[in-house]
Short mmCIF file of C-alpha atoms in Angstrom, two decimals:
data_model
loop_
_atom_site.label_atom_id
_atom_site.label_comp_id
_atom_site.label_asym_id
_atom_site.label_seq_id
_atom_site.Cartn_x
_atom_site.Cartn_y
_atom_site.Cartn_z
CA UNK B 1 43.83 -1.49 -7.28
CA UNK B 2 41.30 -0.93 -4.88
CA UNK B 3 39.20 -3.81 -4.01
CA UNK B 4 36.23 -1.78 -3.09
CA UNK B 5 36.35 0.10 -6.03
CA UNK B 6 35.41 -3.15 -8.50
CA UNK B 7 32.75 -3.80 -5.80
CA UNK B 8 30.89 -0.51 -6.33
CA UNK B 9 31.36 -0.87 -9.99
CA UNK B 10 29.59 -4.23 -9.17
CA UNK B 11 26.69 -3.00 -7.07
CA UNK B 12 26.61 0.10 -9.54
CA UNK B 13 25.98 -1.78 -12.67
CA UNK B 14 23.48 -4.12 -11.33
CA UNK B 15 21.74 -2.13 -9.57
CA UNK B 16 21.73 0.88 -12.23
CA UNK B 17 22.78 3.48 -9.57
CA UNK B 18 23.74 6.95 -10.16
CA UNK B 19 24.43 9.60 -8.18
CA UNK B 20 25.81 7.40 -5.12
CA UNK B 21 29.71 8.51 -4.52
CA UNK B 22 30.55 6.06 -1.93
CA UNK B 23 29.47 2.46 -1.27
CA UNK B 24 29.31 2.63 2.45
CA UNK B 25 25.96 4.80 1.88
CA UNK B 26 24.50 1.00 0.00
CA UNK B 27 26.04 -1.54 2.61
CA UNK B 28 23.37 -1.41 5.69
CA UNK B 29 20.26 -1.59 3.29
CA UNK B 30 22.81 -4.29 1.07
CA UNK B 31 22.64 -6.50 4.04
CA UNK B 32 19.26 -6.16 4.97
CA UNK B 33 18.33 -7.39 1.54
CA UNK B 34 21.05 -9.91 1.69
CA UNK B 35 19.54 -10.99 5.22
CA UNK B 36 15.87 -11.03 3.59
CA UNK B 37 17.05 -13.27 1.14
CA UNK B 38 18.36 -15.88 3.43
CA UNK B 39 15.43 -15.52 5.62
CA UNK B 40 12.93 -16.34 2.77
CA UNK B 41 15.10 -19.44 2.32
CA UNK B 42 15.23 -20.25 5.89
CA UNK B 43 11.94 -19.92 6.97
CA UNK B 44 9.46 -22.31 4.03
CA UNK B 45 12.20 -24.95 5.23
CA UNK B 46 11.85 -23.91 9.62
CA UNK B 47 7.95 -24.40 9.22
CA UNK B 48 8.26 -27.44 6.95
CA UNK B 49 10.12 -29.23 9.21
CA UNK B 50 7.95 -28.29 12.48
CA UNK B 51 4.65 -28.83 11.05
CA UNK B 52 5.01 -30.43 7.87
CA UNK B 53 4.20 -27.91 5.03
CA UNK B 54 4.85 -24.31 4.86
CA UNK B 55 1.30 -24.02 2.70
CA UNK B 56 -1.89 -25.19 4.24
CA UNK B 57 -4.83 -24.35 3.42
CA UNK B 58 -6.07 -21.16 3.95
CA UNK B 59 -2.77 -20.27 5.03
CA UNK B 60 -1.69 -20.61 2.02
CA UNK B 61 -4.02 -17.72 0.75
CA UNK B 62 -2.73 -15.54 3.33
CA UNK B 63 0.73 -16.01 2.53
CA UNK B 64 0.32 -15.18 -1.22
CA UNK B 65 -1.60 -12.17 -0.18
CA UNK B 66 1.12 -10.72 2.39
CA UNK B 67 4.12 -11.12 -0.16
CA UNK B 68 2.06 -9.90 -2.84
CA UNK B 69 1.60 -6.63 -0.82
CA UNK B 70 5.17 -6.84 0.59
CA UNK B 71 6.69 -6.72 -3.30
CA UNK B 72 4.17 -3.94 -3.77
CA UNK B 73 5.67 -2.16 -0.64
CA UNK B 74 9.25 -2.42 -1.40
CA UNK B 75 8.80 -1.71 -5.24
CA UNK B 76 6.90 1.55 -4.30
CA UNK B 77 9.74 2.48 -1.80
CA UNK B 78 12.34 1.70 -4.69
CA UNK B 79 10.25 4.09 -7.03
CA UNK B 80 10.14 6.60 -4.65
CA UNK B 81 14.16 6.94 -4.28
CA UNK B 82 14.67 8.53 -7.41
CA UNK B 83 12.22 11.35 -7.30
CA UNK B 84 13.11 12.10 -3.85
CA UNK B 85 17.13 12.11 -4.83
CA UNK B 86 15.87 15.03 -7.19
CA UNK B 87 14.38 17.19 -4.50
CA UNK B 88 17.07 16.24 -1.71
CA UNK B 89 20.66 17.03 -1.33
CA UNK B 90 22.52 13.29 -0.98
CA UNK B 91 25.28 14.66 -0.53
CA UNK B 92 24.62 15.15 3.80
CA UNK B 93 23.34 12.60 6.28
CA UNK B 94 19.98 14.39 6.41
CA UNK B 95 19.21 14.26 2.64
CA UNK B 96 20.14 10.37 2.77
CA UNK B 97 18.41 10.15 5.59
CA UNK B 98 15.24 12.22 5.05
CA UNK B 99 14.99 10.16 1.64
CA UNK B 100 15.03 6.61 3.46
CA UNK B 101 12.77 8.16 5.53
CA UNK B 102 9.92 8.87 3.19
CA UNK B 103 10.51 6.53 1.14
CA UNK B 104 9.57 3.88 3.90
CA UNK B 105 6.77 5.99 4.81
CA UNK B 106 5.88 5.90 0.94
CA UNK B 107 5.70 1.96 0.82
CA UNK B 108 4.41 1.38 4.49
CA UNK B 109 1.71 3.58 3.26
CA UNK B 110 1.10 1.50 -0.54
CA UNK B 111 1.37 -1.80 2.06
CA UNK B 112 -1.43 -1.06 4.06
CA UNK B 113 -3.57 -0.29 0.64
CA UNK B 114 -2.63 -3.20 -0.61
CA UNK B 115 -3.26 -4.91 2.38
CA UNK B 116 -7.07 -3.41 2.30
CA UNK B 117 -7.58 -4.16 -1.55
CA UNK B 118 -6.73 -8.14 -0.89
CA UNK B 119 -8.76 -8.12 2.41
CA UNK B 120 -5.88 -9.34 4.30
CA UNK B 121 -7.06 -10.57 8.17
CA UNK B 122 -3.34 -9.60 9.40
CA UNK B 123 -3.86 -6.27 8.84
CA UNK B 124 -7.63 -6.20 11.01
CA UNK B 125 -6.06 -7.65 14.11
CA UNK B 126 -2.44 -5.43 13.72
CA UNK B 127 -5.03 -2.21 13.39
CA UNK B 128 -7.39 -3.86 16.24
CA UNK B 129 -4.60 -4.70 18.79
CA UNK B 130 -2.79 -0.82 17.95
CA UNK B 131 -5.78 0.94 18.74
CA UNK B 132 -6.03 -1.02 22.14
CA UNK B 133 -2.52 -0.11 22.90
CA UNK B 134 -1.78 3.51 21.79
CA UNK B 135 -5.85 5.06 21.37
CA UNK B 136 -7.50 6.26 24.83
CA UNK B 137 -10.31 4.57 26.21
CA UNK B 138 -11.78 7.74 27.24
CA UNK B 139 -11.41 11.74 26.05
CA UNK B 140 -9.27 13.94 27.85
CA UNK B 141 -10.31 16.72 28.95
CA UNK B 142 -14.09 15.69 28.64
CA UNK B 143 -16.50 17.24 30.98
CA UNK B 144 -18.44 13.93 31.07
CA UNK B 145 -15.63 12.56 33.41
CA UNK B 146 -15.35 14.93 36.19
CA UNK B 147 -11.88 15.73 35.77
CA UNK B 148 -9.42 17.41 33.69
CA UNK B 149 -8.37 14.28 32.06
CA UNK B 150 -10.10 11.21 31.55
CA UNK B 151 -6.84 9.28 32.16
CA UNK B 152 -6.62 10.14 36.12
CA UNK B 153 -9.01 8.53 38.14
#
């Protein structure tokens, strides 16, 4: 008997899947989770033994708040795979693809509103520091410049 077989039965009945024909399309995003898991182990122990507790304070606060709107992201992703499976052919790399795809873009997008409902600070500084990085300073194009771009000096 084929031992992978039994292990997609596994993965099937615990995770309720249908309309997956081969298990190599679960085993990257299986080890990511599996990865996750560790990590979440890993790291409360890392920062207890550095600097003595993982919660302090108003750290503490912050921490609830990001996993609160990390389980929020990943459960809105995870709702978002079956309606997509409907509309997309899973059958080709692109459908796979192309539903991974939006359904990240569905949960990054219910992570940054959950982020803004529980006023999390993270998010101020990550959409501070972007805006430095990747927005212009200046207009291209403007007339106010002098040149054609506002980039070239």
């Amino acid at each position: 008997k084929d031992p992978q077989s039994d292990m997609f039965i596994l993965f099937s009945r615990v995770l309720n899947l249908e309309g997956f024909s081969q298990l190599s399309v679960l085993a990257l995003p299986a080890a990511f989770s599996i990865s996750t898991i560790v990590q979440i182990i890993l790291l409360p122990a890392a920062f207890w033994i550095l600097y003595g507790s993982f919660f302090r304070g108003d750290d503490a606060t912050g921490i609830v708040k990001i996993f609160l709107a990390a389980l929020a992201c990943g459960g809105a992703a995870f709702a978002a795979l079956r309606p997509l499976a409907a509309v997309l052919n899973l059958g080709h790399f692109y459908g796979i693809f192309l539903q991974g795809l939006f359904a990240g873009l569905f949960g990054g997008l219910i992570y940054i509103l959950a982020a803004r409902l529980l006023k999390i600070s993270e998010l101020n500084i990550f959409v501070a520091s972007f805006k430095k990085q990747f927005m212009p300073k200046t207009i291209p194009f403007s007339s106010e410049n002098g040149t054609t771009s506002g980039h070239i000096k």
